[in-house]
PDB file of C-alpha atoms in Angstrom:
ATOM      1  CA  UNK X   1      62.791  -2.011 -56.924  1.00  0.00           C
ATOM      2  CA  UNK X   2      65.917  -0.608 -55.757  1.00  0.00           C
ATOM      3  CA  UNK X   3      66.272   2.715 -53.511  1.00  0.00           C
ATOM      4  CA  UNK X   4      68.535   5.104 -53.727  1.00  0.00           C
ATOM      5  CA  UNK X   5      69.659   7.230 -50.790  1.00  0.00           C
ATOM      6  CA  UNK X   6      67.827  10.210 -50.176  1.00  0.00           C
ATOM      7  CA  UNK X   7      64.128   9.448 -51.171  1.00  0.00           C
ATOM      8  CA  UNK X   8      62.999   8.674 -47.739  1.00  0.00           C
ATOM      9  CA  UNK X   9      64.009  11.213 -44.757  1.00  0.00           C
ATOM     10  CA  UNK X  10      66.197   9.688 -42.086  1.00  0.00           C
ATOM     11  CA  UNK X  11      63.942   8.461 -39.611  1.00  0.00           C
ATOM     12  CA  UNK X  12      61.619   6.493 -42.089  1.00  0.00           C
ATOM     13  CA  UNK X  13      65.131   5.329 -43.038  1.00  0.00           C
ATOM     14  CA  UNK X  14      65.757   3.872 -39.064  1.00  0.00           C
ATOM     15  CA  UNK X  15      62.189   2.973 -38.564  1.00  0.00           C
ATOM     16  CA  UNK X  16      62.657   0.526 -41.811  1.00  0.00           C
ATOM     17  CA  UNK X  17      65.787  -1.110 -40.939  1.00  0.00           C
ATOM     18  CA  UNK X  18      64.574  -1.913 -37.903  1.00  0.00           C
ATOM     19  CA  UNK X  19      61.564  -3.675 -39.221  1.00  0.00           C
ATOM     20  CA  UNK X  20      64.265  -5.275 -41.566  1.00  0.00           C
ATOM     21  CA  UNK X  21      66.308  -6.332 -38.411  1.00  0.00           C
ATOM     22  CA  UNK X  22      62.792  -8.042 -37.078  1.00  0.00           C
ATOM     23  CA  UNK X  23      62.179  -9.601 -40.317  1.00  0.00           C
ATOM     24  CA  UNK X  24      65.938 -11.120 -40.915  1.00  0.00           C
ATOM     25  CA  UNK X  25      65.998 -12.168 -37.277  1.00  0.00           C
ATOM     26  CA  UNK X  26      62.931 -14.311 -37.436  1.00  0.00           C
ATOM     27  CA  UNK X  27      63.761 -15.273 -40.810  1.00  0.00           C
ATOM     28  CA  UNK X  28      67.159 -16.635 -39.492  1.00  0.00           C
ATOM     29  CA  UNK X  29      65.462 -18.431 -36.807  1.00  0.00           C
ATOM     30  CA  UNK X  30      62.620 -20.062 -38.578  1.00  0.00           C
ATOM     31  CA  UNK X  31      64.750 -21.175 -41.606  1.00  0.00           C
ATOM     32  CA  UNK X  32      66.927 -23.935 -39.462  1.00  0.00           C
ATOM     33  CA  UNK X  33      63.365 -26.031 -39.848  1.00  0.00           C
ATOM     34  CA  UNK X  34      63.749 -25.782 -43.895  1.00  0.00           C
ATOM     35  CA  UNK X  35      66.973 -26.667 -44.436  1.00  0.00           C
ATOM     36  CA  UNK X  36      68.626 -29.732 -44.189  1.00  0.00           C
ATOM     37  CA  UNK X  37      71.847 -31.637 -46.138  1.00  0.00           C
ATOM     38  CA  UNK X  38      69.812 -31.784 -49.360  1.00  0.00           C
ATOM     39  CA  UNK X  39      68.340 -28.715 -49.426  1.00  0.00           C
ATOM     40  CA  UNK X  40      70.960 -26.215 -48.589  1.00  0.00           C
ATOM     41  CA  UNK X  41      73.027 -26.444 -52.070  1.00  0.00           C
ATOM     42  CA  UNK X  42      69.584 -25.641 -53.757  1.00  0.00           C
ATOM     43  CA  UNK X  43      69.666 -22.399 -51.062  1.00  0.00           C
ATOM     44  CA  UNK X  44      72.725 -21.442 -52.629  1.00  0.00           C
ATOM     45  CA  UNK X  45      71.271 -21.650 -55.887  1.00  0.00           C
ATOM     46  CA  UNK X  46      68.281 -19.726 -55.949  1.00  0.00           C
ATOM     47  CA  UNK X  47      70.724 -17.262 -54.187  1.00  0.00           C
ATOM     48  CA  UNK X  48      73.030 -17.029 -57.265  1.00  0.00           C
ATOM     49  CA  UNK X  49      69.501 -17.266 -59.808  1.00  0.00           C
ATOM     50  CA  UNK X  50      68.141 -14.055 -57.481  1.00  0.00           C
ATOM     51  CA  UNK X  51      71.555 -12.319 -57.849  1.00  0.00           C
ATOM     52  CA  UNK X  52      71.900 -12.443 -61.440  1.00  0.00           C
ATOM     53  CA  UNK X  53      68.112 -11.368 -62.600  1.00  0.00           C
ATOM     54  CA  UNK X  54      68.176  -8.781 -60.365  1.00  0.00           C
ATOM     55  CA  UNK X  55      71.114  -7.146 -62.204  1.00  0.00           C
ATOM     56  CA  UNK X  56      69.159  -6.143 -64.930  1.00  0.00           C
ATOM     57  CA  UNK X  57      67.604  -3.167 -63.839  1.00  0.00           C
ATOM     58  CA  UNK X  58      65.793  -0.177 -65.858  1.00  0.00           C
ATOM     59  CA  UNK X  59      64.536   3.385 -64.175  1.00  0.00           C
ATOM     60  CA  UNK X  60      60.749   3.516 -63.067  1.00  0.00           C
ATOM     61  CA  UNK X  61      61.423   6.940 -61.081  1.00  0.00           C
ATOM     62  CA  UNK X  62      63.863   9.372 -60.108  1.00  0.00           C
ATOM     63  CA  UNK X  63      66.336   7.556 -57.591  1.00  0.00           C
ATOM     64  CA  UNK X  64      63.958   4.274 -58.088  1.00  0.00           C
ATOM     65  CA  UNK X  65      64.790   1.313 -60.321  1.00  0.00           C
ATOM     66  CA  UNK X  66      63.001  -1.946 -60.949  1.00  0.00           C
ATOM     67  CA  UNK X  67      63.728  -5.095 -62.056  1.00  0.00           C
ATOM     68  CA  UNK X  68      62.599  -9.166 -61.496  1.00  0.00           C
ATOM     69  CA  UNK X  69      62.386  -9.629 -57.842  1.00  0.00           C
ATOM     70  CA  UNK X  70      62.760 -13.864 -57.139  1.00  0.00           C
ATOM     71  CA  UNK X  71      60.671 -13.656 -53.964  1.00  0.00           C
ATOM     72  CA  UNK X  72      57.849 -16.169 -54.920  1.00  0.00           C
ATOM     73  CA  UNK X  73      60.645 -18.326 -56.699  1.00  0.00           C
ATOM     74  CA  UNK X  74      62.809 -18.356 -53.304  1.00  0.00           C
ATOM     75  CA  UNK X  75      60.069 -19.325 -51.273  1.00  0.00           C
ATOM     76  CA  UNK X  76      58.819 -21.632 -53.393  1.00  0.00           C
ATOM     77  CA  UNK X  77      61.749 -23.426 -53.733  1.00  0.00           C
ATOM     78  CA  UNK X  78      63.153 -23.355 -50.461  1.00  0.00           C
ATOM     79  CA  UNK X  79      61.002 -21.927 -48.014  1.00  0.00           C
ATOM     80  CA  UNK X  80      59.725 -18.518 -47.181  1.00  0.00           C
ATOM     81  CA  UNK X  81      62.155 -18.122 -44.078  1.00  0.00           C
ATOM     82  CA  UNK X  82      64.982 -19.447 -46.378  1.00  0.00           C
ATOM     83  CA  UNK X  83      63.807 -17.176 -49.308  1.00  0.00           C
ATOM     84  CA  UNK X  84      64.028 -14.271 -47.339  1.00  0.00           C
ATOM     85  CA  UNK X  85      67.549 -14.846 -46.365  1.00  0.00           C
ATOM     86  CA  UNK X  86      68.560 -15.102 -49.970  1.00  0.00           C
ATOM     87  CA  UNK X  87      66.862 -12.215 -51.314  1.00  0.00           C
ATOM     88  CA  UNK X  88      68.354  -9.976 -48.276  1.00  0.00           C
ATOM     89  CA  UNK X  89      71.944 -11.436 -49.091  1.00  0.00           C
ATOM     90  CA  UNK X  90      71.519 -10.437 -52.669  1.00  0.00           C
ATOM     91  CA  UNK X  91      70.214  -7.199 -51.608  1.00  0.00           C
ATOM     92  CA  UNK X  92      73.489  -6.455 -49.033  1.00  0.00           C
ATOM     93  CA  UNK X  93      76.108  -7.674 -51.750  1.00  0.00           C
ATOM     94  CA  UNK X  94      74.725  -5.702 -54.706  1.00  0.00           C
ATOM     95  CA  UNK X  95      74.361  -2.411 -51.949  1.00  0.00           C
ATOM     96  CA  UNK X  96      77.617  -3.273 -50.791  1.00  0.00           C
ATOM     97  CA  UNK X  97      80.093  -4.017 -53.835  1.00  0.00           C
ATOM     98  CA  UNK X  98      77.620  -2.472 -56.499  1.00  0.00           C
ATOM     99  CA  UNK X  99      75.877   0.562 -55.516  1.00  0.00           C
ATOM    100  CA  UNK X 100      73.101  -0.738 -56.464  1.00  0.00           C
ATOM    101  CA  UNK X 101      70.723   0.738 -54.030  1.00  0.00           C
ATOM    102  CA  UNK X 102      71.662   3.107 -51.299  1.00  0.00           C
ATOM    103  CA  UNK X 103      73.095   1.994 -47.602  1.00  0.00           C
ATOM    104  CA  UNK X 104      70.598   4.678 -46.087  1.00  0.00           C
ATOM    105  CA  UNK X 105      67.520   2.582 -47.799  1.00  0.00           C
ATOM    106  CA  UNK X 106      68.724  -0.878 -47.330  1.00  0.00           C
ATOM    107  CA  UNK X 107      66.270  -1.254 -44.499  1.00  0.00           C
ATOM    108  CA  UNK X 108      63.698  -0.603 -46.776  1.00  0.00           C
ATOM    109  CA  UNK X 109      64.922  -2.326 -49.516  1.00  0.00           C
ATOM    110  CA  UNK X 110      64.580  -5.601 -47.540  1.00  0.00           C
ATOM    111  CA  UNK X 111      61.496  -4.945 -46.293  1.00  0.00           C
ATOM    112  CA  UNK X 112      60.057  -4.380 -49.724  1.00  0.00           C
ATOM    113  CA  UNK X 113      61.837  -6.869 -51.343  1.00  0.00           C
ATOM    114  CA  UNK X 114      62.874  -9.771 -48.979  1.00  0.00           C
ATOM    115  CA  UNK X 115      59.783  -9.400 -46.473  1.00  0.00           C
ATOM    116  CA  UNK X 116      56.705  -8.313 -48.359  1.00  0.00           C
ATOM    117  CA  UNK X 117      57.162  -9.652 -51.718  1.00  0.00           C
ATOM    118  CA  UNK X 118      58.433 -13.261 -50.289  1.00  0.00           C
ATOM    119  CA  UNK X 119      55.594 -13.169 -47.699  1.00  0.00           C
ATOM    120  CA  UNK X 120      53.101 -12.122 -50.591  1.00  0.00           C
ATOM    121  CA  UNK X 121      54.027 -14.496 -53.015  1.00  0.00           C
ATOM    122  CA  UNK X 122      54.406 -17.610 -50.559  1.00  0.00           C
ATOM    123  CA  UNK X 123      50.704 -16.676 -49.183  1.00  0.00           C
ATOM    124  CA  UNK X 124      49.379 -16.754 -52.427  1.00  0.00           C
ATOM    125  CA  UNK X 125      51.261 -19.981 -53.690  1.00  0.00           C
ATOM    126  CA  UNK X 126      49.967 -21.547 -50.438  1.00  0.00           C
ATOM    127  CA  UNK X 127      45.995 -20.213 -51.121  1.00  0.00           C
ATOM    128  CA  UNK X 128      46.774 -21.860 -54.460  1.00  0.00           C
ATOM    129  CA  UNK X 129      48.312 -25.199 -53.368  1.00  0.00           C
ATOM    130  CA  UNK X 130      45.236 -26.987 -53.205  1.00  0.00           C
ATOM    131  CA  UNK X 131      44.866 -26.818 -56.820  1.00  0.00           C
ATOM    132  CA  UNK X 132      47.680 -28.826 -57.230  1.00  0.00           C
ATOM    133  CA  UNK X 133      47.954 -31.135 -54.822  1.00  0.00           C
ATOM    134  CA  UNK X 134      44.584 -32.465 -54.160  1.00  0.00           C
ATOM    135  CA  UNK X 135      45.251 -34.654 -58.449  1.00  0.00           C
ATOM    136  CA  UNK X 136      46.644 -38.003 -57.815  1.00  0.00           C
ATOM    137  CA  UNK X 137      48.746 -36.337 -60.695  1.00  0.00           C
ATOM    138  CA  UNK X 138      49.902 -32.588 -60.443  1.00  0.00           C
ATOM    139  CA  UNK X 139      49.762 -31.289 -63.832  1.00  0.00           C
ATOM    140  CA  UNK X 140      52.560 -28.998 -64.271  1.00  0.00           C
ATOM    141  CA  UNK X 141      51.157 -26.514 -66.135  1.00  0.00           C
ATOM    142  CA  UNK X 142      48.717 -26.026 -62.738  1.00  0.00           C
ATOM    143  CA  UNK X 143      52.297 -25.876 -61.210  1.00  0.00           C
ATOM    144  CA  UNK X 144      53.140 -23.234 -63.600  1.00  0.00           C
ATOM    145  CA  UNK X 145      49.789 -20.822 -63.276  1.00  0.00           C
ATOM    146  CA  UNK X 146      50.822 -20.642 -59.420  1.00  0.00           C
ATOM    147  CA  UNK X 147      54.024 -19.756 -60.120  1.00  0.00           C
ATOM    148  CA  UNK X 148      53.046 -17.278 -62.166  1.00  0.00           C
ATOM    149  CA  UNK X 149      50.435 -16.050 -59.957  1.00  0.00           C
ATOM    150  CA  UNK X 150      52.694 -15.767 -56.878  1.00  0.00           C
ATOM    151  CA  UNK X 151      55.866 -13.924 -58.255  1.00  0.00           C
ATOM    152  CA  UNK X 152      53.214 -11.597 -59.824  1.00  0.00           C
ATOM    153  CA  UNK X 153      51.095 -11.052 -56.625  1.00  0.00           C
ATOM    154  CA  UNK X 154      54.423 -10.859 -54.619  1.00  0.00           C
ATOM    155  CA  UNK X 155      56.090  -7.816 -57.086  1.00  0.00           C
ATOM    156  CA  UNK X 156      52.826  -5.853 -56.817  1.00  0.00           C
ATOM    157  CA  UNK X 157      52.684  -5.866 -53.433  1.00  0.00           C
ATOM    158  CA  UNK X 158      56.481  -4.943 -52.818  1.00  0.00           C
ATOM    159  CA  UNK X 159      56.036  -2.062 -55.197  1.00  0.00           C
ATOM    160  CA  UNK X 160      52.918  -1.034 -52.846  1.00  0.00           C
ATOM    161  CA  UNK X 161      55.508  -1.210 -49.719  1.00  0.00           C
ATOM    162  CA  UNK X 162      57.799   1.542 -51.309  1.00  0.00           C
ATOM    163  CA  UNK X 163      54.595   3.665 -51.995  1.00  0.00           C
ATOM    164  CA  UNK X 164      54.030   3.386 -48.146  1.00  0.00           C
ATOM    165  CA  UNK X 165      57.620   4.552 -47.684  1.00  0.00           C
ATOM    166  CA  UNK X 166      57.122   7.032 -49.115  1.00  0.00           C
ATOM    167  CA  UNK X 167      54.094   8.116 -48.055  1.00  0.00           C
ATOM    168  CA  UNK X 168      55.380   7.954 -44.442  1.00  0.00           C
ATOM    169  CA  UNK X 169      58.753  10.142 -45.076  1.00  0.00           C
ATOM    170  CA  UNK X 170      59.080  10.712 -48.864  1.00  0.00           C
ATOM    171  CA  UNK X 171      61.220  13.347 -50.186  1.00  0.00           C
ATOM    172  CA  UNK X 172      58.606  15.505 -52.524  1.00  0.00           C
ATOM    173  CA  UNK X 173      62.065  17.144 -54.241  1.00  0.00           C
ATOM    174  CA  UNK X 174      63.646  13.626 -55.138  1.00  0.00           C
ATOM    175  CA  UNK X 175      59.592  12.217 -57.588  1.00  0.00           C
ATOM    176  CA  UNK X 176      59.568  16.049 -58.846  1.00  0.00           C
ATOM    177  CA  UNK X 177      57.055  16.473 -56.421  1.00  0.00           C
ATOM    178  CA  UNK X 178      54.277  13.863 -57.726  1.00  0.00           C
ATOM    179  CA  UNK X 179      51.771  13.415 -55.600  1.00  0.00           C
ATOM    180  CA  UNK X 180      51.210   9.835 -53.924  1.00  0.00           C
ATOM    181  CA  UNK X 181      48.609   8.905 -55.745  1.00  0.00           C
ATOM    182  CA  UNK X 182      50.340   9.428 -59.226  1.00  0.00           C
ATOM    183  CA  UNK X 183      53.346   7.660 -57.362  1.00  0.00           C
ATOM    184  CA  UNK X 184      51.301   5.141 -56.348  1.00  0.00           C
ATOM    185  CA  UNK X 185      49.665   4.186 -59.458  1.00  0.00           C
ATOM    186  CA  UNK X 186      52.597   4.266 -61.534  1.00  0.00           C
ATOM    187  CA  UNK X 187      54.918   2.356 -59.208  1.00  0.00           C
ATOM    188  CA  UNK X 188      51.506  -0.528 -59.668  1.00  0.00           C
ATOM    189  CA  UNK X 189      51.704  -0.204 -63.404  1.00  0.00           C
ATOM    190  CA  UNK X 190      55.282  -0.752 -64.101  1.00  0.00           C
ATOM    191  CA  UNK X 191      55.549  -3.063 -61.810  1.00  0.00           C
ATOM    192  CA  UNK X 192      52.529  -5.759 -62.864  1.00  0.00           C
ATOM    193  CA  UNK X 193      54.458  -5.738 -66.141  1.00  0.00           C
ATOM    194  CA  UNK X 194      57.554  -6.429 -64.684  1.00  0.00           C
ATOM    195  CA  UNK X 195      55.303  -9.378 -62.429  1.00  0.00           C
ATOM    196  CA  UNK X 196      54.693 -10.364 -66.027  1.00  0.00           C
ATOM    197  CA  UNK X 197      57.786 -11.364 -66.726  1.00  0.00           C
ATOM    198  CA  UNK X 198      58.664 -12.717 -63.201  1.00  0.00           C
ATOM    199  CA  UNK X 199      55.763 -14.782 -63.457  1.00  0.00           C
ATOM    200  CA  UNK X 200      57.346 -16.397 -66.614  1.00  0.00           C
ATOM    201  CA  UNK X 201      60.484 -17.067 -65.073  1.00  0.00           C
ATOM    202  CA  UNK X 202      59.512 -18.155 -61.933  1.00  0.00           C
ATOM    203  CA  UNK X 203      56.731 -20.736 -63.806  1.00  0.00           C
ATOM    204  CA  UNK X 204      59.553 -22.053 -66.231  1.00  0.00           C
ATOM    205  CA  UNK X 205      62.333 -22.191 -63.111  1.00  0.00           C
ATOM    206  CA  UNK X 206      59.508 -23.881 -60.548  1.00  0.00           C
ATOM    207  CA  UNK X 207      58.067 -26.131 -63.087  1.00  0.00           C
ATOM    208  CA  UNK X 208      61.486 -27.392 -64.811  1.00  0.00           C
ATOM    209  CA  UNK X 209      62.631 -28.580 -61.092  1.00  0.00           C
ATOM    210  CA  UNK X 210      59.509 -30.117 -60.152  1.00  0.00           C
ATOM    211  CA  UNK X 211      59.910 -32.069 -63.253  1.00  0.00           C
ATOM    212  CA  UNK X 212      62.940 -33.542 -62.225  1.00  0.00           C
ATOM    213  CA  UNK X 213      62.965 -33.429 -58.573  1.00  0.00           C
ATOM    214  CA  UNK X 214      59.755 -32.281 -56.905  1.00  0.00           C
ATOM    215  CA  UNK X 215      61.351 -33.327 -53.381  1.00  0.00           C
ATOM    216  CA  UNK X 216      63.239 -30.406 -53.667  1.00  0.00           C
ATOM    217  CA  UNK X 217      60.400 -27.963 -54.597  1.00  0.00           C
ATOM    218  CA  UNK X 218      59.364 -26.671 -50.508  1.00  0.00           C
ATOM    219  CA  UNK X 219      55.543 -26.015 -51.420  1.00  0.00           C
ATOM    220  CA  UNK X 220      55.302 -29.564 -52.625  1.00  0.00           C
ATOM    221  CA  UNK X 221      57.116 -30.907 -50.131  1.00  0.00           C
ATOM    222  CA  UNK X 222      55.653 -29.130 -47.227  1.00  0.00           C
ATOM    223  CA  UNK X 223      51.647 -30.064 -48.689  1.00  0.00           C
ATOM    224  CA  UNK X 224      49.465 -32.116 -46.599  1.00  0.00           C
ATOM    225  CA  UNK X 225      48.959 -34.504 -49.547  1.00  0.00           C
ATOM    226  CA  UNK X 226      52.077 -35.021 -51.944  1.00  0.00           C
ATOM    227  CA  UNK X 227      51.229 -35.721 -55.961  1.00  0.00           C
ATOM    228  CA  UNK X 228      53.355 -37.446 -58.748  1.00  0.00           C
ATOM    229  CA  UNK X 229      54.216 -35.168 -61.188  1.00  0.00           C
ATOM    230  CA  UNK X 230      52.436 -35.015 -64.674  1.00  0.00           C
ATOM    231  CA  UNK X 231      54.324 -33.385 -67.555  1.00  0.00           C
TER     232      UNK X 231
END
């Protein structure tokens, strides 16, 4: 979900692009240990994948619009340190050269978006790996349901982080007032249908390169026990 400038008072503003800063900074520290020669072109793709789905965007409240996410897909992919970077590099160009979400809310753009909802969705693709990996075949459609279940998991819980944005420094004038509760719920609603449909995508995306090349899939490669691939 995309901020606009204005719904959260300045200092909520600074306190979130400073958690941002944090994030990015470990982020670009940690993600030297996921990349190597083979794995940086696919980096640049799941960049480009993020960019474009999260073009299509539709209003969920005044000054707040939602649309697919690719957290749990970057992270699966290539790493949640890795993932991070691409979402946030998504999230700076489209700011930047689209206006699509304001400068002032960038900080908590990222943190929504590129912390919580990678962080979310990695956790619960790595609670789930076990399921896959412990077959002396991994059934791809197992594959698939943790796909699913991550990039869902991961949107719900980035919606949650604007509702704490807001509950912190939210303009009332800028939701017509709602209360945070009504905020709250609604922000959960439209958002597990939207996880719907990331879930879809990131199950089809995950489980068409595992198919193919599963040494480039992160959570597979990073698993204590690796599986051959069962279509």
């Amino acid at each position: 979900m995309h901020m606009s400038d204005g719904l959260i008072n300045a200092p909520t503003s600074l306190l979130f692009v400073v958690v941002a800063v944090l994030g990015l900074s470990v982020a670009a520290w940690r993600a030297r240990s996921e990349l190597d020669e083979r794995t940086a072109p696919m980096a640049g793709l799941v960049a480009a994948f993020v960019f474009a789905v999260q073009m299509v965007n539709f209003p969920i409240l005044p000054g707040v619009s939602g649309h697919l996410l690719g957290g749990a897909l970057a992270a699966i992919l290539v790493g949640p340190f890795t993932g991070m970077l691409c979402v946030s590099i998504v999230l700076i160009v489209q700011a930047l050269l689209f206006a699509d979400g304001g400068l002032t809310a960038l900080g908590a753009n990222i943190t929504n978006m590129a912390i919580i909802g990678v962080v979310v969705g990695y956790g619960v693709a790595v609670a789930l790996r076990p399921l896959v990996t412990r077959r002396e075949r991994m059934d791809v459609r197992v594959l698939g349901g943790l796909a699913f279940a991550a990039a869902l998991c991961g949107t719900a819980a980035a919606s949650m982080g604007f509702v704490l944005e807001y509950a912190i420094g939210g303009q009332a004038a800028s939701a017509d007032s709602t209360s945070l509760g009504a905020v709250a719920a609604y922000m959960l609603g439209a958002h597990v249908l939207i996880g719907i449909g990331e879930g879809l995508i990131t199950a089809l995306t995950v489980t068409a390169v595992a198919k193919t090349r599963p040494d480039l899939v992160y959570l597979l490669r990073t698993a204590p026990r690796r599986a051959e691939v069962q279509a």
